[in-house]
Structures are given as C-alpha cells and as structure tokens.
mmCIF file with all atom_site columns, C-alpha atoms in Angstrom:
data_model
loop_
_atom_site.group_PDB
_atom_site.id
_atom_site.type_symbol
_atom_site.label_atom_id
_atom_site.label_alt_id
_atom_site.label_comp_id
_atom_site.label_asym_id
_atom_site.label_entity_id
_atom_site.label_seq_id
_atom_site.pdbx_PDB_ins_code
_atom_site.Cartn_x
_atom_site.Cartn_y
_atom_site.Cartn_z
_atom_site.occupancy
_atom_site.B_iso_or_equiv
_atom_site.pdbx_formal_charge
_atom_site.auth_seq_id
_atom_site.auth_comp_id
_atom_site.auth_asym_id
_atom_site.auth_atom_id
_atom_site.pdbx_PDB_model_num
ATOM 1   C CA . MET G 1 1   ? -6.779  5.085   -25.254 1.00 96.00 ? 1   MET G CA 1
ATOM 2   C CA . THR G 1 2   ? -6.391  2.221   -22.802 1.00 97.00 ? 2   THR G CA 1
ATOM 3   C CA . LEU G 1 3   ? -5.086  2.617   -19.264 1.00 98.00 ? 3   LEU G CA 1
ATOM 4   C CA . TYR G 1 4   ? -2.988  -0.192  -17.774 1.00 97.00 ? 4   TYR G CA 1
ATOM 5   C CA . HIS G 1 5   ? -2.474  -1.138  -14.147 1.00 93.00 ? 5   HIS G CA 1
ATOM 6   C CA . TYR G 1 6   ? 0.338   -3.589  -13.370 1.00 91.00 ? 6   TYR G CA 1
ATOM 7   C CA . TYR G 1 7   ? 0.389   -5.406  -10.037 1.00 88.00 ? 7   TYR G CA 1
ATOM 8   C CA . ASP G 1 8   ? 1.679   -8.457  -8.196  1.00 84.00 ? 8   ASP G CA 1
ATOM 9   C CA . ARG G 1 9   ? -0.970  -11.174 -8.346  1.00 83.00 ? 9   ARG G CA 1
ATOM 10  C CA . ARG G 1 10  ? -0.262  -12.147 -4.729  1.00 81.00 ? 10  ARG G CA 1
ATOM 11  C CA . SER G 1 11  ? -1.222  -8.674  -3.498  1.00 79.00 ? 11  SER G CA 1
ATOM 12  C CA . GLY G 1 12  ? -4.004  -7.983  -5.947  1.00 79.00 ? 12  GLY G CA 1
ATOM 13  C CA . PRO G 1 13  ? -4.686  -4.924  -8.080  1.00 89.00 ? 13  PRO G CA 1
ATOM 14  C CA . PHE G 1 14  ? -5.138  -1.339  -6.995  1.00 89.00 ? 14  PHE G CA 1
ATOM 15  C CA . VAL G 1 15  ? -3.498  -1.478  -3.583  1.00 80.00 ? 15  VAL G CA 1
ATOM 16  C CA . ASN G 1 16  ? -1.753  1.700   -2.473  1.00 78.00 ? 16  ASN G CA 1
ATOM 17  C CA . LEU G 1 17  ? 0.592   2.098   0.475   1.00 73.00 ? 17  LEU G CA 1
ATOM 18  C CA . SER G 1 18  ? -0.802  5.608   0.906   1.00 74.00 ? 18  SER G CA 1
ATOM 19  C CA . ASP G 1 19  ? -4.154  4.141   1.917   1.00 75.00 ? 19  ASP G CA 1
ATOM 20  C CA . LEU G 1 20  ? -2.471  2.811   5.079   1.00 67.00 ? 20  LEU G CA 1
ATOM 21  C CA . PRO G 1 21  ? -1.246  4.637   8.188   1.00 69.00 ? 21  PRO G CA 1
ATOM 22  C CA . LEU G 1 22  ? 2.424   5.615   7.855   1.00 65.00 ? 22  LEU G CA 1
ATOM 23  C CA . GLU G 1 23  ? 3.958   2.940   10.082  1.00 73.00 ? 23  GLU G CA 1
ATOM 24  C CA . GLU G 1 24  ? 1.781   0.205   8.594   1.00 67.00 ? 24  GLU G CA 1
ATOM 25  C CA . ALA G 1 25  ? 2.762   1.291   5.075   1.00 64.00 ? 25  ALA G CA 1
ATOM 26  C CA . LYS G 1 26  ? 6.449   1.119   6.025   1.00 61.00 ? 26  LYS G CA 1
ATOM 27  C CA . SER G 1 27  ? 5.924   -2.335  7.505   1.00 66.00 ? 27  SER G CA 1
ATOM 28  C CA . VAL G 1 28  ? 4.230   -3.573  4.329   1.00 61.00 ? 28  VAL G CA 1
ATOM 29  C CA . LEU G 1 29  ? 7.088   -2.204  2.222   1.00 58.00 ? 29  LEU G CA 1
ATOM 30  C CA . ASN G 1 30  ? 9.627   -3.965  4.463   1.00 57.00 ? 30  ASN G CA 1
ATOM 31  C CA . THR G 1 31  ? 7.682   -7.223  4.099   1.00 65.00 ? 31  THR G CA 1
ATOM 32  C CA . ILE G 1 32  ? 7.773   -6.839  0.301   1.00 57.00 ? 32  ILE G CA 1
ATOM 33  C CA . LYS G 1 33  ? 11.522  -6.268  0.422   1.00 53.00 ? 33  LYS G CA 1
ATOM 34  C CA . THR G 1 34  ? 11.975  -9.553  2.286   1.00 69.00 ? 34  THR G CA 1
ATOM 35  C CA . ALA G 1 35  ? 9.324   -11.712 0.609   1.00 59.00 ? 35  ALA G CA 1
ATOM 36  C CA . ARG G 1 36  ? 9.722   -10.460 -2.970  1.00 57.00 ? 36  ARG G CA 1
ATOM 37  C CA . PRO G 1 37  ? 13.373  -9.429  -3.326  1.00 54.00 ? 37  PRO G CA 1
ATOM 38  C CA . CYS G 1 38  ? 13.352  -9.628  -7.136  1.00 51.00 ? 38  CYS G CA 1
ATOM 39  C CA . SER G 1 39  ? 10.495  -7.161  -7.527  1.00 52.00 ? 39  SER G CA 1
ATOM 40  C CA . GLN G 1 40  ? 11.078  -3.510  -8.401  1.00 57.00 ? 40  GLN G CA 1
ATOM 41  C CA . CYS G 1 41  ? 9.175   -2.502  -5.266  1.00 55.00 ? 41  CYS G CA 1
ATOM 42  C CA . ALA G 1 42  ? 11.790  -4.273  -3.121  1.00 44.00 ? 42  ALA G CA 1
ATOM 43  C CA . GLN G 1 43  ? 14.406  -1.816  -4.422  1.00 52.00 ? 43  GLN G CA 1
ATOM 44  C CA . ARG G 1 44  ? 12.713  1.237   -2.892  1.00 54.00 ? 44  ARG G CA 1
ATOM 45  C CA . HIS G 1 45  ? 14.700  3.250   -0.345  1.00 53.00 ? 45  HIS G CA 1
ATOM 46  C CA . ASP G 1 46  ? 13.801  3.557   3.332   1.00 65.00 ? 46  ASP G CA 1
ATOM 47  C CA . LYS G 1 47  ? 12.159  6.976   2.931   1.00 69.00 ? 47  LYS G CA 1
ATOM 48  C CA . TYR G 1 48  ? 10.023  5.922   -0.058  1.00 63.00 ? 48  TYR G CA 1
ATOM 49  C CA . VAL G 1 49  ? 6.692   6.100   1.800   1.00 62.00 ? 49  VAL G CA 1
ATOM 50  C CA . GLU G 1 50  ? 7.386   9.642   2.991   1.00 72.00 ? 50  GLU G CA 1
ATOM 51  C CA . TYR G 1 51  ? 8.556   10.714  -0.482  1.00 82.00 ? 51  TYR G CA 1
ATOM 52  C CA . ARG G 1 52  ? 5.486   9.132   -2.086  1.00 78.00 ? 52  ARG G CA 1
ATOM 53  C CA . ARG G 1 53  ? 3.138   10.944  0.296   1.00 80.00 ? 53  ARG G CA 1
ATOM 54  C CA . ASN G 1 54  ? 4.902   14.243  -0.339  1.00 85.00 ? 54  ASN G CA 1
ATOM 55  C CA . CYS G 1 55  ? 4.576   13.701  -4.086  1.00 88.00 ? 55  CYS G CA 1
ATOM 56  C CA . GLU G 1 56  ? 0.883   12.869  -3.702  1.00 89.00 ? 56  GLU G CA 1
ATOM 57  C CA . ALA G 1 57  ? 0.370   16.108  -1.768  1.00 92.00 ? 57  ALA G CA 1
ATOM 58  C CA . ILE G 1 58  ? 1.919   17.996  -4.695  1.00 93.00 ? 58  ILE G CA 1
ATOM 59  C CA . LEU G 1 59  ? -0.286  16.109  -7.166  1.00 95.00 ? 59  LEU G CA 1
ATOM 60  C CA . ARG G 1 60  ? -3.377  16.867  -5.099  1.00 94.00 ? 60  ARG G CA 1
ATOM 61  C CA . ARG G 1 61  ? -2.587  20.601  -4.851  1.00 95.00 ? 61  ARG G CA 1
ATOM 62  C CA . GLN G 1 62  ? -1.908  20.898  -8.575  1.00 95.00 ? 62  GLN G CA 1
ATOM 63  C CA . PHE G 1 63  ? -5.047  18.935  -9.458  1.00 97.00 ? 63  PHE G CA 1
ATOM 64  C CA . GLU G 1 64  ? -7.138  21.106  -7.136  1.00 96.00 ? 64  GLU G CA 1
ATOM 65  C CA . LYS G 1 65  ? -5.809  24.186  -8.972  1.00 97.00 ? 65  LYS G CA 1
ATOM 66  C CA . LYS G 1 66  ? -7.059  22.646  -12.223 1.00 96.00 ? 66  LYS G CA 1
ATOM 67  C CA . SER G 1 67  ? -10.493 22.034  -10.640 1.00 95.00 ? 67  SER G CA 1
ATOM 68  C CA . GLY G 1 68  ? -10.003 18.274  -10.746 1.00 96.00 ? 68  GLY G CA 1
ATOM 69  C CA . LEU G 1 69  ? -12.599 16.088  -9.066  1.00 96.00 ? 69  LEU G CA 1
ATOM 70  C CA . ILE G 1 70  ? -10.906 14.457  -6.063  1.00 96.00 ? 70  ILE G CA 1
ATOM 71  C CA . GLN G 1 71  ? -12.953 11.734  -4.404  1.00 96.00 ? 71  GLN G CA 1
ATOM 72  C CA . ARG G 1 72  ? -10.243 9.824   -2.511  1.00 92.00 ? 72  ARG G CA 1
ATOM 73  C CA . PRO G 1 73  ? -7.244  10.906  -0.413  1.00 91.00 ? 73  PRO G CA 1
ATOM 74  C CA . ALA G 1 74  ? -4.597  9.162   -2.533  1.00 92.00 ? 74  ALA G CA 1
ATOM 75  C CA . PRO G 1 75  ? -4.842  8.212   -6.197  1.00 95.00 ? 75  PRO G CA 1
ATOM 76  C CA . TYR G 1 76  ? -4.691  4.855   -7.864  1.00 95.00 ? 76  TYR G CA 1
ATOM 77  C CA . TYR G 1 77  ? -1.901  4.606   -10.434 1.00 92.00 ? 77  TYR G CA 1
ATOM 78  C CA . LEU G 1 78  ? -2.216  3.472   -14.028 1.00 96.00 ? 78  LEU G CA 1
ATOM 79  C CA . VAL G 1 79  ? -0.317  4.252   -17.222 1.00 96.00 ? 79  VAL G CA 1
ATOM 80  C CA . VAL G 1 80  ? -1.324  5.244   -20.730 1.00 97.00 ? 80  VAL G CA 1
ATOM 81  C CA . GLU G 1 81  ? -1.046  2.170   -22.966 1.00 97.00 ? 81  GLU G CA 1
ATOM 82  C CA . HIS G 1 82  ? 1.243   -0.837  -22.422 1.00 95.00 ? 82  HIS G CA 1
ATOM 83  C CA . SER G 1 83  ? 4.605   -0.265  -20.752 1.00 93.00 ? 83  SER G CA 1
ATOM 84  C CA . PRO G 1 84  ? 7.012   -3.152  -21.446 1.00 91.00 ? 84  PRO G CA 1
ATOM 85  C CA . TRP G 1 85  ? 9.268   -1.969  -18.604 1.00 87.00 ? 85  TRP G CA 1
ATOM 86  C CA . LEU G 1 86  ? 6.492   -1.812  -15.991 1.00 82.00 ? 86  LEU G CA 1
ATOM 87  C CA . SER G 1 87  ? 5.376   -5.301  -16.955 1.00 82.00 ? 87  SER G CA 1
ATOM 88  C CA . THR G 1 88  ? 8.712   -6.559  -15.531 1.00 82.00 ? 88  THR G CA 1
ATOM 89  C CA . TRP G 1 89  ? 8.316   -4.954  -12.100 1.00 75.00 ? 89  TRP G CA 1
ATOM 90  C CA . PHE G 1 90  ? 6.592   -7.850  -10.371 1.00 75.00 ? 90  PHE G CA 1
ATOM 91  C CA . GLU G 1 91  ? 7.628   -11.464 -9.833  1.00 75.00 ? 91  GLU G CA 1
ATOM 92  C CA . GLU G 1 92  ? 4.048   -12.563 -10.599 1.00 81.00 ? 92  GLU G CA 1
ATOM 93  C CA . CYS G 1 93  ? 2.779   -9.735  -12.771 1.00 81.00 ? 93  CYS G CA 1
ATOM 94  C CA . GLY G 1 94  ? -0.882  -9.187  -13.470 1.00 87.00 ? 94  GLY G CA 1
ATOM 95  C CA . VAL G 1 95  ? -2.417  -6.440  -15.550 1.00 93.00 ? 95  VAL G CA 1
ATOM 96  C CA . VAL G 1 96  ? -5.782  -4.706  -15.652 1.00 94.00 ? 96  VAL G CA 1
ATOM 97  C CA . LYS G 1 97  ? -6.717  -2.792  -18.809 1.00 96.00 ? 97  LYS G CA 1
ATOM 98  C CA . ILE G 1 98  ? -9.435  -0.165  -18.677 1.00 96.00 ? 98  ILE G CA 1
ATOM 99  C CA . PRO G 1 99  ? -10.656 1.902   -21.646 1.00 97.00 ? 99  PRO G CA 1
ATOM 100 C CA . ILE G 1 100 ? -10.431 5.584   -20.767 1.00 97.00 ? 100 ILE G CA 1
ATOM 101 C CA . GLU G 1 101 ? -14.104 5.984   -21.682 1.00 97.00 ? 101 GLU G CA 1
ATOM 102 C CA . GLU G 1 102 ? -14.947 4.113   -18.455 1.00 96.00 ? 102 GLU G CA 1
ATOM 103 C CA . PHE G 1 103 ? -13.681 7.045   -16.360 1.00 97.00 ? 103 PHE G CA 1
ATOM 104 C CA . ASP G 1 104 ? -15.081 10.420  -15.475 1.00 97.00 ? 104 ASP G CA 1
ATOM 105 C CA . LEU G 1 105 ? -12.227 12.418  -17.049 1.00 97.00 ? 105 LEU G CA 1
ATOM 106 C CA . ARG G 1 106 ? -12.530 15.023  -14.281 1.00 97.00 ? 106 ARG G CA 1
ATOM 107 C CA . THR G 1 107 ? -11.099 12.406  -11.864 1.00 97.00 ? 107 THR G CA 1
ATOM 108 C CA . LEU G 1 108 ? -7.929  11.788  -13.904 1.00 98.00 ? 108 LEU G CA 1
ATOM 109 C CA . SER G 1 109 ? -4.636  13.631  -13.759 1.00 98.00 ? 109 SER G CA 1
ATOM 110 C CA . PHE G 1 110 ? -1.498  12.812  -15.739 1.00 98.00 ? 110 PHE G CA 1
ATOM 111 C CA . THR G 1 111 ? 2.248   13.238  -15.532 1.00 97.00 ? 111 THR G CA 1
ATOM 112 C CA . TYR G 1 112 ? 4.557   12.766  -18.490 1.00 97.00 ? 112 TYR G CA 1
ATOM 113 C CA . GLY G 1 113 ? 6.644   10.131  -16.789 1.00 93.00 ? 113 GLY G CA 1
ATOM 114 C CA . ASP G 1 114 ? 6.369   8.748   -13.288 1.00 90.00 ? 114 ASP G CA 1
ATOM 115 C CA . SER G 1 115 ? 5.197   11.384  -10.830 1.00 91.00 ? 115 SER G CA 1
ATOM 116 C CA . MET G 1 116 ? 8.110   10.852  -8.420  1.00 85.00 ? 116 MET G CA 1
ATOM 117 C CA . PRO G 1 117 ? 10.892  11.900  -10.834 1.00 90.00 ? 117 PRO G CA 1
ATOM 118 C CA . THR G 1 118 ? 8.550   14.383  -12.527 1.00 92.00 ? 118 THR G CA 1
ATOM 119 C CA . PHE G 1 119 ? 8.333   16.356  -9.281  1.00 91.00 ? 119 PHE G CA 1
ATOM 120 C CA . SER G 1 120 ? 11.792  15.541  -7.937  1.00 88.00 ? 120 SER G CA 1
ATOM 121 C CA . PRO G 1 121 ? 13.822  18.660  -7.143  1.00 87.00 ? 121 PRO G CA 1
ATOM 122 C CA . ALA G 1 122 ? 16.906  16.645  -8.170  1.00 86.00 ? 122 ALA G CA 1
ATOM 123 C CA . ILE G 1 123 ? 15.833  16.565  -11.834 1.00 88.00 ? 123 ILE G CA 1
ATOM 124 C CA . GLN G 1 124 ? 16.336  19.979  -13.388 1.00 86.00 ? 124 GLN G CA 1
ATOM 125 C CA . ASP G 1 125 ? 16.756  19.247  -17.102 1.00 89.00 ? 125 ASP G CA 1
ATOM 126 C CA . GLY G 1 126 ? 14.461  22.035  -18.317 1.00 90.00 ? 126 GLY G CA 1
ATOM 127 C CA . LYS G 1 127 ? 12.006  19.737  -20.117 1.00 93.00 ? 127 LYS G CA 1
ATOM 128 C CA . GLU G 1 128 ? 8.622   21.406  -20.367 1.00 93.00 ? 128 GLU G CA 1
ATOM 129 C CA . TYR G 1 129 ? 6.788   18.542  -18.669 1.00 94.00 ? 129 TYR G CA 1
ATOM 130 C CA . ARG G 1 130 ? 8.888   18.550  -15.471 1.00 93.00 ? 130 ARG G CA 1
ATOM 131 C CA . HIS G 1 131 ? 7.083   19.648  -12.330 1.00 94.00 ? 131 HIS G CA 1
ATOM 132 C CA . LYS G 1 132 ? 3.744   19.669  -14.194 1.00 95.00 ? 132 LYS G CA 1
ATOM 133 C CA . LEU G 1 133 ? 0.485   17.821  -13.848 1.00 97.00 ? 133 LEU G CA 1
ATOM 134 C CA . TYR G 1 134 ? -1.957  17.633  -16.747 1.00 97.00 ? 134 TYR G CA 1
ATOM 135 C CA . THR G 1 135 ? -5.652  17.128  -17.369 1.00 97.00 ? 135 THR G CA 1
ATOM 136 C CA . TYR G 1 136 ? -6.785  14.718  -20.068 1.00 97.00 ? 136 TYR G CA 1
ATOM 137 C CA . SER G 1 137 ? -7.021  17.356  -22.799 1.00 97.00 ? 137 SER G CA 1
ATOM 138 C CA . GLU G 1 138 ? -3.639  18.785  -21.801 1.00 98.00 ? 138 GLU G CA 1
ATOM 139 C CA . ILE G 1 139 ? -1.856  15.423  -21.875 1.00 98.00 ? 139 ILE G CA 1
ATOM 140 C CA . LEU G 1 140 ? -3.203  14.795  -25.375 1.00 98.00 ? 140 LEU G CA 1
ATOM 141 C CA . ASP G 1 141 ? -1.305  17.899  -26.530 1.00 97.00 ? 141 ASP G CA 1
ATOM 142 C CA . VAL G 1 142 ? 1.889   16.692  -24.826 1.00 97.00 ? 142 VAL G CA 1
ATOM 143 C CA . ILE G 1 143 ? 1.506   13.244  -26.433 1.00 97.00 ? 143 ILE G CA 1
ATOM 144 C CA . ALA G 1 144 ? 1.029   14.888  -29.827 1.00 97.00 ? 144 ALA G CA 1
ATOM 145 C CA . ARG G 1 145 ? 4.377   16.684  -29.366 1.00 96.00 ? 145 ARG G CA 1
ATOM 146 C CA . TYR G 1 146 ? 6.474   13.939  -27.766 1.00 96.00 ? 146 TYR G CA 1
ATOM 147 C CA . GLY G 1 147 ? 4.693   10.629  -28.312 1.00 97.00 ? 147 GLY G CA 1
ATOM 148 C CA . LEU G 1 148 ? 4.528   7.919   -25.684 1.00 97.00 ? 148 LEU G CA 1
ATOM 149 C CA . PRO G 1 149 ? 7.744   7.642   -23.641 1.00 96.00 ? 149 PRO G CA 1
ATOM 150 C CA . GLN G 1 150 ? 7.719   3.852   -23.877 1.00 95.00 ? 150 GLN G CA 1
ATOM 151 C CA . SER G 1 151 ? 8.069   4.241   -27.649 1.00 94.00 ? 151 SER G CA 1
ATOM 152 C CA . TRP G 1 152 ? 11.331  6.207   -27.433 1.00 95.00 ? 152 TRP G CA 1
ATOM 153 C CA . ASN G 1 153 ? 12.665  5.539   -23.923 1.00 93.00 ? 153 ASN G CA 1
ATOM 154 C CA . ASP G 1 154 ? 11.520  2.171   -22.597 1.00 90.00 ? 154 ASP G CA 1
ATOM 155 C CA . ASP G 1 155 ? 15.095  1.405   -21.530 1.00 91.00 ? 155 ASP G CA 1
ATOM 156 C CA . GLY G 1 156 ? 15.464  4.720   -19.646 1.00 90.00 ? 156 GLY G CA 1
ATOM 157 C CA . LYS G 1 157 ? 18.597  5.801   -21.519 1.00 93.00 ? 157 LYS G CA 1
ATOM 158 C CA . ASN G 1 158 ? 17.045  9.161   -22.433 1.00 91.00 ? 158 ASN G CA 1
ATOM 159 C CA . GLY G 1 159 ? 15.838  10.177  -18.969 1.00 89.00 ? 159 GLY G CA 1
ATOM 160 C CA . PRO G 1 160 ? 13.433  9.036   -16.267 1.00 91.00 ? 160 PRO G CA 1
ATOM 161 C CA . GLU G 1 161 ? 10.265  9.257   -18.347 1.00 94.00 ? 161 GLU G CA 1
ATOM 162 C CA . ARG G 1 162 ? 9.330   5.738   -19.498 1.00 93.00 ? 162 ARG G CA 1
ATOM 163 C CA . TYR G 1 163 ? 5.524   5.996   -19.518 1.00 95.00 ? 163 TYR G CA 1
ATOM 164 C CA . ILE G 1 164 ? 2.721   8.450   -18.858 1.00 97.00 ? 164 ILE G CA 1
ATOM 165 C CA . GLU G 1 165 ? 1.374   8.000   -15.358 1.00 96.00 ? 165 GLU G CA 1
ATOM 166 C CA . VAL G 1 166 ? -2.335  8.418   -14.696 1.00 98.00 ? 166 VAL G CA 1
ATOM 167 C CA . GLN G 1 167 ? -3.546  9.311   -11.236 1.00 97.00 ? 167 GLN G CA 1
ATOM 168 C CA . VAL G 1 168 ? -7.143  8.197   -10.651 1.00 97.00 ? 168 VAL G CA 1
ATOM 169 C CA . TRP G 1 169 ? -8.817  10.173  -7.868  1.00 96.00 ? 169 TRP G CA 1
ATOM 170 C CA . SER G 1 170 ? -11.987 8.065   -7.668  1.00 96.00 ? 170 SER G CA 1
ATOM 171 C CA . ASP G 1 171 ? -12.982 4.501   -6.803  1.00 94.00 ? 171 ASP G CA 1
ATOM 172 C CA . GLU G 1 172 ? -15.003 4.198   -10.010 1.00 92.00 ? 172 GLU G CA 1
ATOM 173 C CA . PRO G 1 173 ? -14.521 2.255   -12.217 1.00 94.00 ? 173 PRO G CA 1
ATOM 174 C CA . VAL G 1 174 ? -11.438 0.959   -10.379 1.00 92.00 ? 174 VAL G CA 1
ATOM 175 C CA . GLU G 1 175 ? -13.424 -0.960  -7.765  1.00 89.00 ? 175 GLU G CA 1
ATOM 176 C CA . ARG G 1 176 ? -15.399 -2.804  -10.438 1.00 90.00 ? 176 ARG G CA 1
ATOM 177 C CA . TYR G 1 177 ? -12.215 -3.812  -12.278 1.00 86.00 ? 177 TYR G CA 1
ATOM 178 C CA . ARG G 1 178 ? -10.548 -4.813  -9.003  1.00 83.00 ? 178 ARG G CA 1
ATOM 179 C CA . GLN G 1 179 ? -13.413 -7.223  -8.355  1.00 83.00 ? 179 GLN G CA 1
ATOM 180 C CA . TYR G 1 180 ? -13.137 -8.665  -11.901 1.00 78.00 ? 180 TYR G CA 1
ATOM 181 C CA . ALA G 1 181 ? -9.394  -9.214  -11.502 1.00 76.00 ? 181 ALA G CA 1
ATOM 182 C CA . GLN G 1 182 ? -9.804  -10.857 -8.117  1.00 71.00 ? 182 GLN G CA 1
ATOM 183 C CA . LYS G 1 183 ? -12.337 -13.264 -9.613  1.00 71.00 ? 183 LYS G CA 1
ATOM 184 C CA . GLY G 1 184 ? -9.795  -14.191 -12.271 1.00 61.00 ? 184 GLY G CA 1
ATOM 185 C CA . ARG G 1 185 ? -11.546 -12.581 -15.197 1.00 47.00 ? 185 ARG G CA 1
#
C-alpha cells in the first residue's frame, strides 16, 4: 500500500492550517482564496478552519479510544493510493508517495472518505463507515468489503467518499519526505 499526499508546489508539502493559531490560519486561507482562486482550497467556506479543528478533535478522541499513538496536535493528511480527483485540487500540484511500511502503524488512523463529511452530522445515510475512524487492520477489512472509493466513486456521484483519508499523528517519516520534496527529489 502506498500513501499519497497532494499539495500546491508553491506552499510545499505537509502544511496544515491547524498547526497555526486560529486567526493566522484564517488569514492564510483568505490569502489562498485570493491568490489561488482556481484551487479547491479557495472554495472553502468562511467557517472551514473552525470545522476542521472540530473534526480533528473528534478524530483525536476516537484515535485515543483505540490506543493510537498521538505525537502531534493535528495530523498530516494523506490518502490510500492515487486519487485522480485529489490530483486536480491544486493549480500547481505536487505529490509525495510514501510506502506504508515507512510508518509506525500505531500513528495512523483512517476514515473511509474524507474525515469532514465522514463526521458531518448532515450526512446520515446509514453507511457503516460514517462517523467511524479505523486503525490500519480495521481499514483493511473495510477495503476488502467496499474497495477503494476512487475506483467506484471518483466523480462523487455515489456520495462524498472519493478516497480513504489517512491521518498521520507523527512527524516521522513525514519530515524526511518533506525535506526530499523541498529539494526537488
């Protein structure tokens, strides 16, 4: 299994608004909306930062209940395998690919679909993977039942799940790959 991280080359990989104070994060998002109007990030609503932080608090609580190893306040975000849709999110898209064997699996949590709609109270379709966070072994079972969402729903016509999101709760090996990407490797 390979984990993918898509990013705008101008910003660099593995940057997270949640690593910034609230007002600074909102300011950065507003700058993106102005400077990169064609990016998916520019389409985010005014309360996105607050919603994202609320979602991350839910992720953290659920991962703590599963005895996950949390080494940073907010996760980095990757996806399981290539997502054609995510590769269109950025005006100048870059990608980092990391084999899952590089990670301590205890630092990884997964949602079947993006975590924001997964935990949204507005989505109540009864699918078993709504409002759930998984460990590595658990997500393998879900993949065995449903496959990868990008294989059957890349266009989003069958619901909000278009990929499997991976939340990485550690700086390793992310920091090493960030440095490689910044050097142009």
